[in-house]
Short mmCIF file of C-alpha atoms and ligand atoms in Angstrom, two decimals:
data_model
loop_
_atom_site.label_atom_id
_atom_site.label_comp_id
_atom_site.label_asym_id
_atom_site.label_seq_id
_atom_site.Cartn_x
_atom_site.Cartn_y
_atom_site.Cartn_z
CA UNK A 133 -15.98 2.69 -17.13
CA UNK A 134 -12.24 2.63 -16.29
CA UNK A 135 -10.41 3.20 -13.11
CA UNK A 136 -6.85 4.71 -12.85
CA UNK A 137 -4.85 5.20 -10.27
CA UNK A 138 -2.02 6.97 -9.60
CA UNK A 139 0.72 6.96 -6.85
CA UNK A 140 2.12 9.57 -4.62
CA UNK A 141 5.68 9.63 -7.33
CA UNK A 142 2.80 10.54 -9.76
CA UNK A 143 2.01 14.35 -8.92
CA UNK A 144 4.53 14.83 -6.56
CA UNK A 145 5.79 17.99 -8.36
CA UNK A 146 3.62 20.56 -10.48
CA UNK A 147 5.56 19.21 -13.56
CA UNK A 148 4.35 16.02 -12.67
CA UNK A 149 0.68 16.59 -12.24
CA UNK A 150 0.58 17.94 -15.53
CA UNK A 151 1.77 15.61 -17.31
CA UNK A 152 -0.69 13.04 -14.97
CA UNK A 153 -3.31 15.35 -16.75
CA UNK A 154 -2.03 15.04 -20.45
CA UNK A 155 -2.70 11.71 -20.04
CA UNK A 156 -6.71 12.18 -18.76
CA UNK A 157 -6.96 14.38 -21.52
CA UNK A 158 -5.51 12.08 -23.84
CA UNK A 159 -7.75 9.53 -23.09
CA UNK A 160 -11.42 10.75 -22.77
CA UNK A 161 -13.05 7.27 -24.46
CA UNK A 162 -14.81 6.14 -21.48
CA UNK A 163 -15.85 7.78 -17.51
CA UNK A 164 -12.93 7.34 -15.22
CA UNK A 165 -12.76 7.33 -11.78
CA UNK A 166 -9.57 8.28 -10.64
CA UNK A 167 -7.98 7.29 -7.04
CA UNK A 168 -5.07 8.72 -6.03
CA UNK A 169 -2.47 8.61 -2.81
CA UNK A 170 -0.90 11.35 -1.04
CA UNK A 171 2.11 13.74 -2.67
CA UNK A 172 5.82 12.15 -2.80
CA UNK A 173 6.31 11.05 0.81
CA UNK A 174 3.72 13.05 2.57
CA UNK A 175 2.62 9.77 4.37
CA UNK A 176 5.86 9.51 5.70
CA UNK A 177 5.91 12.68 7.32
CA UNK A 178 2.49 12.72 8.11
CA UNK A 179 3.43 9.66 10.48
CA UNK A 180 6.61 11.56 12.03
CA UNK A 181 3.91 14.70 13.09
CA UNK A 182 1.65 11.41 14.64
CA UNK A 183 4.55 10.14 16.20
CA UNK A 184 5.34 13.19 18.08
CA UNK A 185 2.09 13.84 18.51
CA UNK A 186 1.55 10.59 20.47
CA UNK A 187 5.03 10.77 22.26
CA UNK A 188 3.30 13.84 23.88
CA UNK A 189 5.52 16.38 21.72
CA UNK A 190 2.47 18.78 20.42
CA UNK A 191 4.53 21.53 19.83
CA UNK A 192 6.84 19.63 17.47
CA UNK A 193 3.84 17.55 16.38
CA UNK A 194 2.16 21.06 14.77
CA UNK A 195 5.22 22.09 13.47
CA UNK A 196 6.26 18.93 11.46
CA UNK A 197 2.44 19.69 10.66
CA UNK A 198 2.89 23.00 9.27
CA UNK A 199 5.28 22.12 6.55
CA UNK A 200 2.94 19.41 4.94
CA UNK A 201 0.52 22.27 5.09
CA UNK A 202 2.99 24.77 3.90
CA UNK A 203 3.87 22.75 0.86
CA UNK A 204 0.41 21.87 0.13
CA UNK A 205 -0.76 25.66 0.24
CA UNK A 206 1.78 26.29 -2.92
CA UNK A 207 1.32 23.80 -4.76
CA UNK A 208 -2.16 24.62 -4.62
CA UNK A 209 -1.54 28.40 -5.42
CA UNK A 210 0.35 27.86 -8.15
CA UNK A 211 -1.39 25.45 -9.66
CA UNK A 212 -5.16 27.62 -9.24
CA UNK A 213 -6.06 30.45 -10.72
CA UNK A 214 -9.61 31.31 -11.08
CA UNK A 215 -11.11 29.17 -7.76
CA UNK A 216 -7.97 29.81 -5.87
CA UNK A 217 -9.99 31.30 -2.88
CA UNK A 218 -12.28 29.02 -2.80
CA UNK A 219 -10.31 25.53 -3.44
CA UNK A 220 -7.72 27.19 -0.49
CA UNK A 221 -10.94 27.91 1.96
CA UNK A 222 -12.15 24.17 1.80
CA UNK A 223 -8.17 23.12 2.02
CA UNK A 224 -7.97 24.66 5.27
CA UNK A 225 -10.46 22.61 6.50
CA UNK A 226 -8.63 19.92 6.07
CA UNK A 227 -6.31 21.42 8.13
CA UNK A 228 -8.29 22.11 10.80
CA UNK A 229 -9.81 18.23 10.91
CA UNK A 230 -5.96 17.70 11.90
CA UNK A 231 -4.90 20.53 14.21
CA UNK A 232 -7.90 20.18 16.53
CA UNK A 233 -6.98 16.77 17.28
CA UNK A 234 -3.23 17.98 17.74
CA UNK A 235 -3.88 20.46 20.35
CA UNK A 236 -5.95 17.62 22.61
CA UNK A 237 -3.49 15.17 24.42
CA UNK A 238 -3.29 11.28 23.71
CA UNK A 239 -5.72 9.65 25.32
CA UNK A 240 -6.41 6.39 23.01
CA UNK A 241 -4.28 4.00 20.90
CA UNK A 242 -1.29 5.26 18.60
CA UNK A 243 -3.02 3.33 15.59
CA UNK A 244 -6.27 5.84 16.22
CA UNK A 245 -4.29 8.77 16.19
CA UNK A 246 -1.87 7.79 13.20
CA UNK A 247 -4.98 6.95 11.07
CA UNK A 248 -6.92 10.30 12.00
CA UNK A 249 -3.82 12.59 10.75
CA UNK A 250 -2.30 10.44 8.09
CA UNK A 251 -5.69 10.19 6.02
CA UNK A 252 -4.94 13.58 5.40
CA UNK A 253 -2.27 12.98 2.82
CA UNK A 254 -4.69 12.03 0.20
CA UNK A 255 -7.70 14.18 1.29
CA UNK A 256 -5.16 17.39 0.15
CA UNK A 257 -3.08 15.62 -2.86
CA UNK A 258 -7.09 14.42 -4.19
CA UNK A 259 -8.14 18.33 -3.90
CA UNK A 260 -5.15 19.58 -5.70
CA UNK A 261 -5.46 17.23 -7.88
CA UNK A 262 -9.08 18.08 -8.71
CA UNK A 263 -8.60 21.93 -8.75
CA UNK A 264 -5.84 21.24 -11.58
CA UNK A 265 -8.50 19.39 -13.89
CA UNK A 266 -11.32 21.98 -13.09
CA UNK A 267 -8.76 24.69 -14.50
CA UNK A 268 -7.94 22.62 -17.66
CA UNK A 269 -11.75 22.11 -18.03
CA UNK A 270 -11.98 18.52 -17.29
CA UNK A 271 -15.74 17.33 -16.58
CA UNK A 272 -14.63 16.64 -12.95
CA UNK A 273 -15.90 16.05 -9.44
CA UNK A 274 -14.08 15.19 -6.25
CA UNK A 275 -15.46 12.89 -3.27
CA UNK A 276 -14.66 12.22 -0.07
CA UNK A 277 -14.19 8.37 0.02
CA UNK A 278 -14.39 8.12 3.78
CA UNK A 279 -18.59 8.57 2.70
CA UNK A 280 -18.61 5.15 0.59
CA UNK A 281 -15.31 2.93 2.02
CA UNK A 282 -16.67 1.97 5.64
CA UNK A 283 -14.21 -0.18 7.45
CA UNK A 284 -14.10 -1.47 11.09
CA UNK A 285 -12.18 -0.25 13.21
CA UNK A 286 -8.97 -2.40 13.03
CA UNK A 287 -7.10 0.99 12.49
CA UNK A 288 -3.98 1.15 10.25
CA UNK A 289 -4.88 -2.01 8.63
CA UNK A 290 -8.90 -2.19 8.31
CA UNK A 291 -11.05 -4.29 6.93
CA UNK A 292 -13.55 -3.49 4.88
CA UNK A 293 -17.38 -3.71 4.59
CA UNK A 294 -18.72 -4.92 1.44
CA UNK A 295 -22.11 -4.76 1.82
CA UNK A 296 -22.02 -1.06 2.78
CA UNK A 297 -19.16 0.01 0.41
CA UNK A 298 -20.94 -1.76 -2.53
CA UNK A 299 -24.44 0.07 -1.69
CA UNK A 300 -23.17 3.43 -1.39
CA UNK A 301 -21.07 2.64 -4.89
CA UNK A 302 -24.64 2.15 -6.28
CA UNK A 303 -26.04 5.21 -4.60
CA UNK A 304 -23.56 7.89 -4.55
CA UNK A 305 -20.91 6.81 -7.19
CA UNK A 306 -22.85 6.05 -10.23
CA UNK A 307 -24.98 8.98 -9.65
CA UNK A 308 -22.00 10.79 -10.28
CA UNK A 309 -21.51 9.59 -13.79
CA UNK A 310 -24.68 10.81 -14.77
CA UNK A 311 -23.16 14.27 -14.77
CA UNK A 312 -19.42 14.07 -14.64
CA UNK A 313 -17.44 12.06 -17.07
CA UNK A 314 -14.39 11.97 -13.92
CA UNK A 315 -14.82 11.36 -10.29
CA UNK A 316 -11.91 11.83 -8.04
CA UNK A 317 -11.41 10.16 -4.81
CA UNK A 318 -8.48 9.34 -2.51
CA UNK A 319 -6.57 5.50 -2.08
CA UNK A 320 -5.93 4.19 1.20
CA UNK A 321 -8.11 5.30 3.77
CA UNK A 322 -11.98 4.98 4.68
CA UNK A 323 -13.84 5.06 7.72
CA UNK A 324 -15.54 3.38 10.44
CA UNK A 325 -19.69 3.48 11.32
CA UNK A 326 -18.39 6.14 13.75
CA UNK A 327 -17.19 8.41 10.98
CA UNK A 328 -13.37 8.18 12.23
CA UNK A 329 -10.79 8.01 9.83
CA UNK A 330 -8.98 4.71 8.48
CA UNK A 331 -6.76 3.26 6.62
CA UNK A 332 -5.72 0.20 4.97
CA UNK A 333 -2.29 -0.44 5.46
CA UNK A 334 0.94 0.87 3.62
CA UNK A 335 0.05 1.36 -0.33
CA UNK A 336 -3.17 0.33 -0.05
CA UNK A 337 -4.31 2.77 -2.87
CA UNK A 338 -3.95 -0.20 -5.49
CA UNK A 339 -6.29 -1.96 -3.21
CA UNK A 340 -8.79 1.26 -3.14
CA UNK A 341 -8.50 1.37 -6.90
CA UNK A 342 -9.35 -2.39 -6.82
CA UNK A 343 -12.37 -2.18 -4.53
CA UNK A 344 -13.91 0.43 -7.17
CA UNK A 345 -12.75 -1.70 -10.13
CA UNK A 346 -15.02 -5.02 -8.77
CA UNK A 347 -17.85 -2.61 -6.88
CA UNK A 348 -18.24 -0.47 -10.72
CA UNK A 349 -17.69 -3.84 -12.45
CA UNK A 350 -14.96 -1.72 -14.22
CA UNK A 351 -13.65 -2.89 -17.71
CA UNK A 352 -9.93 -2.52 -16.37
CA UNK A 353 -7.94 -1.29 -14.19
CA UNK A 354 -4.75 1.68 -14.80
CA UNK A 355 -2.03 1.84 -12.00
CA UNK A 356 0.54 4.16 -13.16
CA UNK A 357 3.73 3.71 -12.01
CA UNK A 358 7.17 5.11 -12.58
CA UNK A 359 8.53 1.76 -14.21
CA UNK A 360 8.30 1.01 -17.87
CA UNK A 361 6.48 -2.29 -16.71
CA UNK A 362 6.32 -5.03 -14.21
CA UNK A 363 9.85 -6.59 -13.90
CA UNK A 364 10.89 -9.53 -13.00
CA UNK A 365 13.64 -8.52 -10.20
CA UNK A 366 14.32 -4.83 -8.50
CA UNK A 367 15.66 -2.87 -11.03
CA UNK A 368 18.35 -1.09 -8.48
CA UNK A 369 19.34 -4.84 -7.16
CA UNK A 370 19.47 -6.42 -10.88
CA UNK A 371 21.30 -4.87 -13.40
CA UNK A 372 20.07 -6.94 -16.04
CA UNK A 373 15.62 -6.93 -14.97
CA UNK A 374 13.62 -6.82 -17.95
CA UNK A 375 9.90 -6.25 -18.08
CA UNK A 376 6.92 -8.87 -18.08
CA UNK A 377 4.66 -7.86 -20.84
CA UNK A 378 1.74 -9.89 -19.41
CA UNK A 379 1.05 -12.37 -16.42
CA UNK A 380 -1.97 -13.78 -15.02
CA UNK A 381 -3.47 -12.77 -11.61
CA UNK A 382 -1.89 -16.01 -9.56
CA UNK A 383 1.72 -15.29 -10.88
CA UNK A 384 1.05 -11.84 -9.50
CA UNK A 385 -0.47 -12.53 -6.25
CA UNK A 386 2.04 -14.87 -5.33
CA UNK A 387 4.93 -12.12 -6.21
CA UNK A 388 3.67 -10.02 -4.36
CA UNK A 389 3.45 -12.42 -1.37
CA UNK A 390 6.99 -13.09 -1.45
CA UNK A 391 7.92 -9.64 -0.94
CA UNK A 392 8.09 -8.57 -4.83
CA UNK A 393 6.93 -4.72 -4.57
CA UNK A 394 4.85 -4.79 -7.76
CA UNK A 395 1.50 -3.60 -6.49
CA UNK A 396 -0.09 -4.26 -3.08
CA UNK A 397 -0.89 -7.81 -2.52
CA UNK A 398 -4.66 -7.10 -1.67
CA UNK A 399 -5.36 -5.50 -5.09
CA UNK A 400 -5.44 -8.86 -7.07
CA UNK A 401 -8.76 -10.42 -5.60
CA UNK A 402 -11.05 -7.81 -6.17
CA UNK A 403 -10.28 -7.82 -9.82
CA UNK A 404 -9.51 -11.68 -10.11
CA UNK A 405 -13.02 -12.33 -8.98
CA UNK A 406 -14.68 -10.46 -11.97
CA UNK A 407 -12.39 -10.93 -14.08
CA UNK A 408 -10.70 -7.28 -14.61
CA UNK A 409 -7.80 -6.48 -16.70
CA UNK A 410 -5.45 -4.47 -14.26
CA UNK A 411 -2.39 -2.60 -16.93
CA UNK A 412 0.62 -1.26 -15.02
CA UNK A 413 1.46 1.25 -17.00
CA UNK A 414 4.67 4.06 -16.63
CA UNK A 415 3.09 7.86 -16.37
CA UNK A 416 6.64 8.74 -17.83
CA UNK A 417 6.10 6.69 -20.61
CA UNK A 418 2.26 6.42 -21.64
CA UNK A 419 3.32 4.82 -24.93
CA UNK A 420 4.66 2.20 -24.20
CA UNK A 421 2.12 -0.87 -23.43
CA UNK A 422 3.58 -1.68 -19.77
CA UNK A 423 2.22 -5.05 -18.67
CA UNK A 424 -1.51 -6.64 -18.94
CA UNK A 425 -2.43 -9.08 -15.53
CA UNK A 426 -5.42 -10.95 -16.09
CA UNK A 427 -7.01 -14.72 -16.06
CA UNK A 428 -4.65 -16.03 -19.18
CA UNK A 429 -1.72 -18.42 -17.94
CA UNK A 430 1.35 -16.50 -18.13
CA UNK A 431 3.56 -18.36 -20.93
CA UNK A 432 7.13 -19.33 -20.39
CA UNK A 433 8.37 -16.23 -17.78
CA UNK A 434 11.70 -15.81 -16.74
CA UNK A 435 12.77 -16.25 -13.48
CA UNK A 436 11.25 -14.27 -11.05
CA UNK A 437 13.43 -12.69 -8.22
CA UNK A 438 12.61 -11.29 -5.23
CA UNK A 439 15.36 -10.54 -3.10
CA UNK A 440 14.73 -9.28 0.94
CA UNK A 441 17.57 -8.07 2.82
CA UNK A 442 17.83 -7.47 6.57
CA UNK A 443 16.20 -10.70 7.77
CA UNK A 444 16.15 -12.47 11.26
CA UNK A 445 16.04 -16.08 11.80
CA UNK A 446 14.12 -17.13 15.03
CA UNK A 447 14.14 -20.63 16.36
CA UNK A 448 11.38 -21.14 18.85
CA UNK A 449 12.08 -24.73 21.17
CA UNK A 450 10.31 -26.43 23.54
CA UNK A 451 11.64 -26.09 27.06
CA UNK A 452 10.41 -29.71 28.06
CA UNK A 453 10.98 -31.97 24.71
CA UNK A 454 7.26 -30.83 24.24
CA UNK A 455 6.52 -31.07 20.53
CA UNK A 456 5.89 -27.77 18.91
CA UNK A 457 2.64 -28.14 17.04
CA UNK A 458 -1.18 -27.49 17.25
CA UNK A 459 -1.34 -25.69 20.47
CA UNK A 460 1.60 -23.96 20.76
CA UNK A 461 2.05 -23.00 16.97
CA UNK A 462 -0.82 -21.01 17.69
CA UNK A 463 -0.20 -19.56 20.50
CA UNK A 464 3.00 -18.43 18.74
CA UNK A 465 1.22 -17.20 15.70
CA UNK A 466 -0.62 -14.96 18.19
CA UNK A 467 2.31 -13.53 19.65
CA UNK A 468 2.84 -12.58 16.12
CA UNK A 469 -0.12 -11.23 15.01
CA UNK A 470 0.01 -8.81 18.25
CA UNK A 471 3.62 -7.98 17.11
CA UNK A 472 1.84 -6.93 13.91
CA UNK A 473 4.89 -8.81 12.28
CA UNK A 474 4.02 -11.65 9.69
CA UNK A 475 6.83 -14.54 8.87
CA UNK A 476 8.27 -14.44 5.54
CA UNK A 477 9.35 -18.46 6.16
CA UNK A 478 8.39 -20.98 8.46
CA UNK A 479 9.74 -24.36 9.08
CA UNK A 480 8.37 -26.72 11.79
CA UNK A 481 10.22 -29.94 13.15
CA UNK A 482 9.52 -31.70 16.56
CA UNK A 483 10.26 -29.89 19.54
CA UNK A 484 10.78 -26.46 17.79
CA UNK A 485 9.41 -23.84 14.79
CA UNK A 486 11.58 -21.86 12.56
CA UNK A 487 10.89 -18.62 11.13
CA UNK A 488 12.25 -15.58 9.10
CA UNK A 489 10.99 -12.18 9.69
CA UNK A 490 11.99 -8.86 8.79
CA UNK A 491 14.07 -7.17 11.34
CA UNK A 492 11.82 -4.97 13.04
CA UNK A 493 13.98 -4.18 16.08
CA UNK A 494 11.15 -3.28 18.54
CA UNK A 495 8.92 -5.88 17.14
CA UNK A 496 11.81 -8.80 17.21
CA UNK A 497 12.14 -8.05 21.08
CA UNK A 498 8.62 -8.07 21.87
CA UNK A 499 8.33 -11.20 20.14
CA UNK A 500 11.10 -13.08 21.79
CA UNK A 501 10.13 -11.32 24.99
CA UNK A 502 6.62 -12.81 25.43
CA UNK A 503 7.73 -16.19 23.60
CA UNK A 504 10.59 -16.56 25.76
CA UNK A 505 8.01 -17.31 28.54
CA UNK A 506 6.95 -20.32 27.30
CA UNK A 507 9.76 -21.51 24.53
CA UNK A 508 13.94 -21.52 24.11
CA UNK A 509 14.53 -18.31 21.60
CA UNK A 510 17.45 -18.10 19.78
CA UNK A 511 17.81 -15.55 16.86
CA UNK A 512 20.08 -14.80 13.95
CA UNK A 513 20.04 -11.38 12.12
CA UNK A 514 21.78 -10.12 8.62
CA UNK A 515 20.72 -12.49 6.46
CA UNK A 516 18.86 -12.55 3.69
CA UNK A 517 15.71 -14.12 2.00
CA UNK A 518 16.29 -14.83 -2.02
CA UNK A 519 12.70 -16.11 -3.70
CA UNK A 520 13.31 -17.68 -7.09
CA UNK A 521 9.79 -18.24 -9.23
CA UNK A 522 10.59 -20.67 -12.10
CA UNK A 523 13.84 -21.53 -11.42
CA UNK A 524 16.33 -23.13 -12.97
CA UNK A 525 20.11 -24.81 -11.76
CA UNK A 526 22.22 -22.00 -13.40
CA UNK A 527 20.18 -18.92 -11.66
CA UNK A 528 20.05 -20.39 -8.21
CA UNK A 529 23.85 -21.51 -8.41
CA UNK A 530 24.47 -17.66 -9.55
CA UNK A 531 22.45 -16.22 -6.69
CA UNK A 532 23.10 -18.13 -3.93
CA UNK A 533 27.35 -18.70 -5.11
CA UNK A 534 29.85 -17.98 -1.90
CA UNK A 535 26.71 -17.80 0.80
CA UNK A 536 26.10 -20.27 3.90
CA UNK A 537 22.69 -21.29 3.27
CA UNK A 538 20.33 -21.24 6.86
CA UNK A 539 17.10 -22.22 5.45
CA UNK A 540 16.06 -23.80 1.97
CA UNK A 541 12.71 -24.52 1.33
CA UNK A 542 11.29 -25.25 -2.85
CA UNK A 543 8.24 -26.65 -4.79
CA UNK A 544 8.90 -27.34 -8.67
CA UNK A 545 7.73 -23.55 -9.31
CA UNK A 546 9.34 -21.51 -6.12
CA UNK A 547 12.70 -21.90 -4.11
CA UNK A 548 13.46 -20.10 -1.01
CA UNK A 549 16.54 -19.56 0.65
CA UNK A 550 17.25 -18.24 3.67
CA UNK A 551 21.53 -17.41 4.10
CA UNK A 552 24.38 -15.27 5.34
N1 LIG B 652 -0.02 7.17 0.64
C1 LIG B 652 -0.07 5.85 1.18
C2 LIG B 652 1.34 5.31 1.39
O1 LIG B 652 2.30 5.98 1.06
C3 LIG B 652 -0.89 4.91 0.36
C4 LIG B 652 -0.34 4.63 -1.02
O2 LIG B 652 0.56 5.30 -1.50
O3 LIG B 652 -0.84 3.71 -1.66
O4 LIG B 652 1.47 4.22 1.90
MG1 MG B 653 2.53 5.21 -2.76
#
């Protein structure tokens, strides 16, 4: 059994989904189960109808609304034929799920409401999806995932639950593949004991597809992306990025940690800890061999770069020559974790703690709002954070030529610098 999954750049036009087929059909050697994330940038307007929504906006809210829907009902029109009627009936559903809450008024956190009507996305670009392989006569089925993924209710970024998700896997899931050689479910979002929505945070479908790798002890793992392979820099920021053809899981977790958008960094365990293959493959290019993660040491790699622009230095300092450790490092680290706003740096010394962040306007203030009650904040912004993996004296000298540097932190493998 394999799992693939593909992103939102995937099938975000008709032309696309078909050729996101050709490659199902190309490949029938083994079941499949198939997770997929919303159309194009449907989460991001999805989250523009929650945000009116919750600024009490309702009207505006079903509006913005109506053209997810609108684009959603033509796609699906054009893409059915024989079970249009049907497939558009159950669609509207999903609709509905959506517009009830939309007529109510706010009455309980933002993150409720966002997860509720963003889960959407993939419940619609799943059913599309589906329709299009029952026309071309693939063996398919489609599944609501918010049955098997149960999360708690930490909403926008849940957690999951194992035990449950691994027991339904065994129940519902593999049942599945006694009839159907594809099952079809949606990345990202789940749902809570109380059958409310959630979801797991910003391109978590990787991490979906990596949940059902470990839980179906798949033999790999597809994500399809829209790059030949995994490079080793941002192809728009470095002219001159070439493709990894292999790495092993740590070089990839720890890329991904430093910012490097590759895949999400929660994907890796799941498939680390039985020993999955995970391919990232290009859907534009199925031929070519994209690159294998697994357990085997990556060999000699070039230096990786991950470059993050728009960063904030803050200095948090004692008011009273305190030192700044134990204690009040963690009542810092709270103030963050409320803030929902990780460091991408930190550097302690006696009486003060140093950290980089991305500039989050609202989230910078509210941070040096409720530190400022107990510390000295002082903050710089516009600068940014370069991460060199395997690095050498001639790429860091090229990188980091002509800038002040603020903050410069290495180990033999990875050098950080923070500067203007
Ligand atoms: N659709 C979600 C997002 O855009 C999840 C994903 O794409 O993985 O963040
Ligand atoms: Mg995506």
């Amino acid at each position: 059994m394999r799992i693939f999954k593909f992103g939102g750049a995937s099938i975000q036009t008709i032309e696309r989904m078909k050729s996101t087929g050709a490659i199902l059909k190309n490949d029938p050697r083994e079941k499949m189960l198939l997770v997929i994330s919303a159309m194009g940038k449907t989460t991001n307007a999805l989250e523009k109808v929650a945000e009116s929504f919750f600024s009490g906006n309702s009207k505006e809210a079903l509006s913005l609304f109506n053209r997810v829907k609108q684009q959603h009902l033509d796609t699906l029109k054009y893409i059915t034929v024989l079970n249009w009627q049907a497939a558009e009936n159950r669609m509207k559903d999903f609709f509905t799920e959506v517009e009830w809450l939309l007529h109510d008024k706010p009455v309980k956190d933002y993150d409720f409401y966002y997860d509720q009507i963003v889960c959407c996305g993939e419940l619609l670009s799943t059913w599309i999806m589906y329709q299009y392989c029952v026309e071309e006569k693939l063996n398919a089925c489609w599944v609501d995932v918010r049955d098997i993924i149960r999360t708690d209710d930490n909403f926008r970024e849940a957690a999951i639950d194992w035990a449950y998700t691994q027991q339904k896997v065994e129940t519902e899931i593999k049942k599945l593949f006694h009839t159907y050689d594809i099952v079809i479910t949606q990345g990202f979002i789940g749902a809570t004991d109380e059958n409310e929505s959630t979801t797991l945070g910003r391109e978590g479908s990787d991490f979906t597809a990596a949940i059902f790798a470990n839980l179906l002890d798949a033999s790999s793992l597809t994500i399809w992306k829209d790059v030949d392979a995994v490079m080793n820099a941002d192809p728009r920021q470095f002219k001159d990025a070439i493709g990894i053809p292999s790495l092993s899981y740590s070089e990839v977790i720890e890329m991904a940690y430093y910012g490097a958008q590759v895949i999400h960094p929660k994907t890796i365990k799941p498939l680390q800890n039985k020993n999955i293959p995970l391919y990232v493959k290009s859907f534009l290019n199925p031929q070519l061999p994209g690159t294998l993660i697994s357990s085997t040491l990556s060999k000699k790699l070039p230096p990786v770069i991950v470059k993050k622009e728009n960063q904030v230095l803050m200095q948090f300092s004692s008011k009273d020559f305190s030192f700044v450790e134990g204690k009040p490092v963690q009542q810092l680290q709270e103030i963050f974790k409320t803030a929902r706003l990780n460091p991408n740096l930190i550097q302690n010394s006696a009486i003060s703690l140093l950290c980089c962040f991305d500039d989050r306007p609202e989230k910078i203030e509210q941070i040096a709002l409720e530190a400022g009650i107990q510390f000295n904040v002082s903050l710089e912004k516009n600068l940014t954070l370069l991460t060199i993996r395997h690095y050498d004296d001639d790429i860091v000298k090229e990188l980091t030529e002509n800038k002040t540097i603020v903050l410069l932190q290495k180990t033999p493998v990875t050098l950080q610098a923070l500067f203007r």
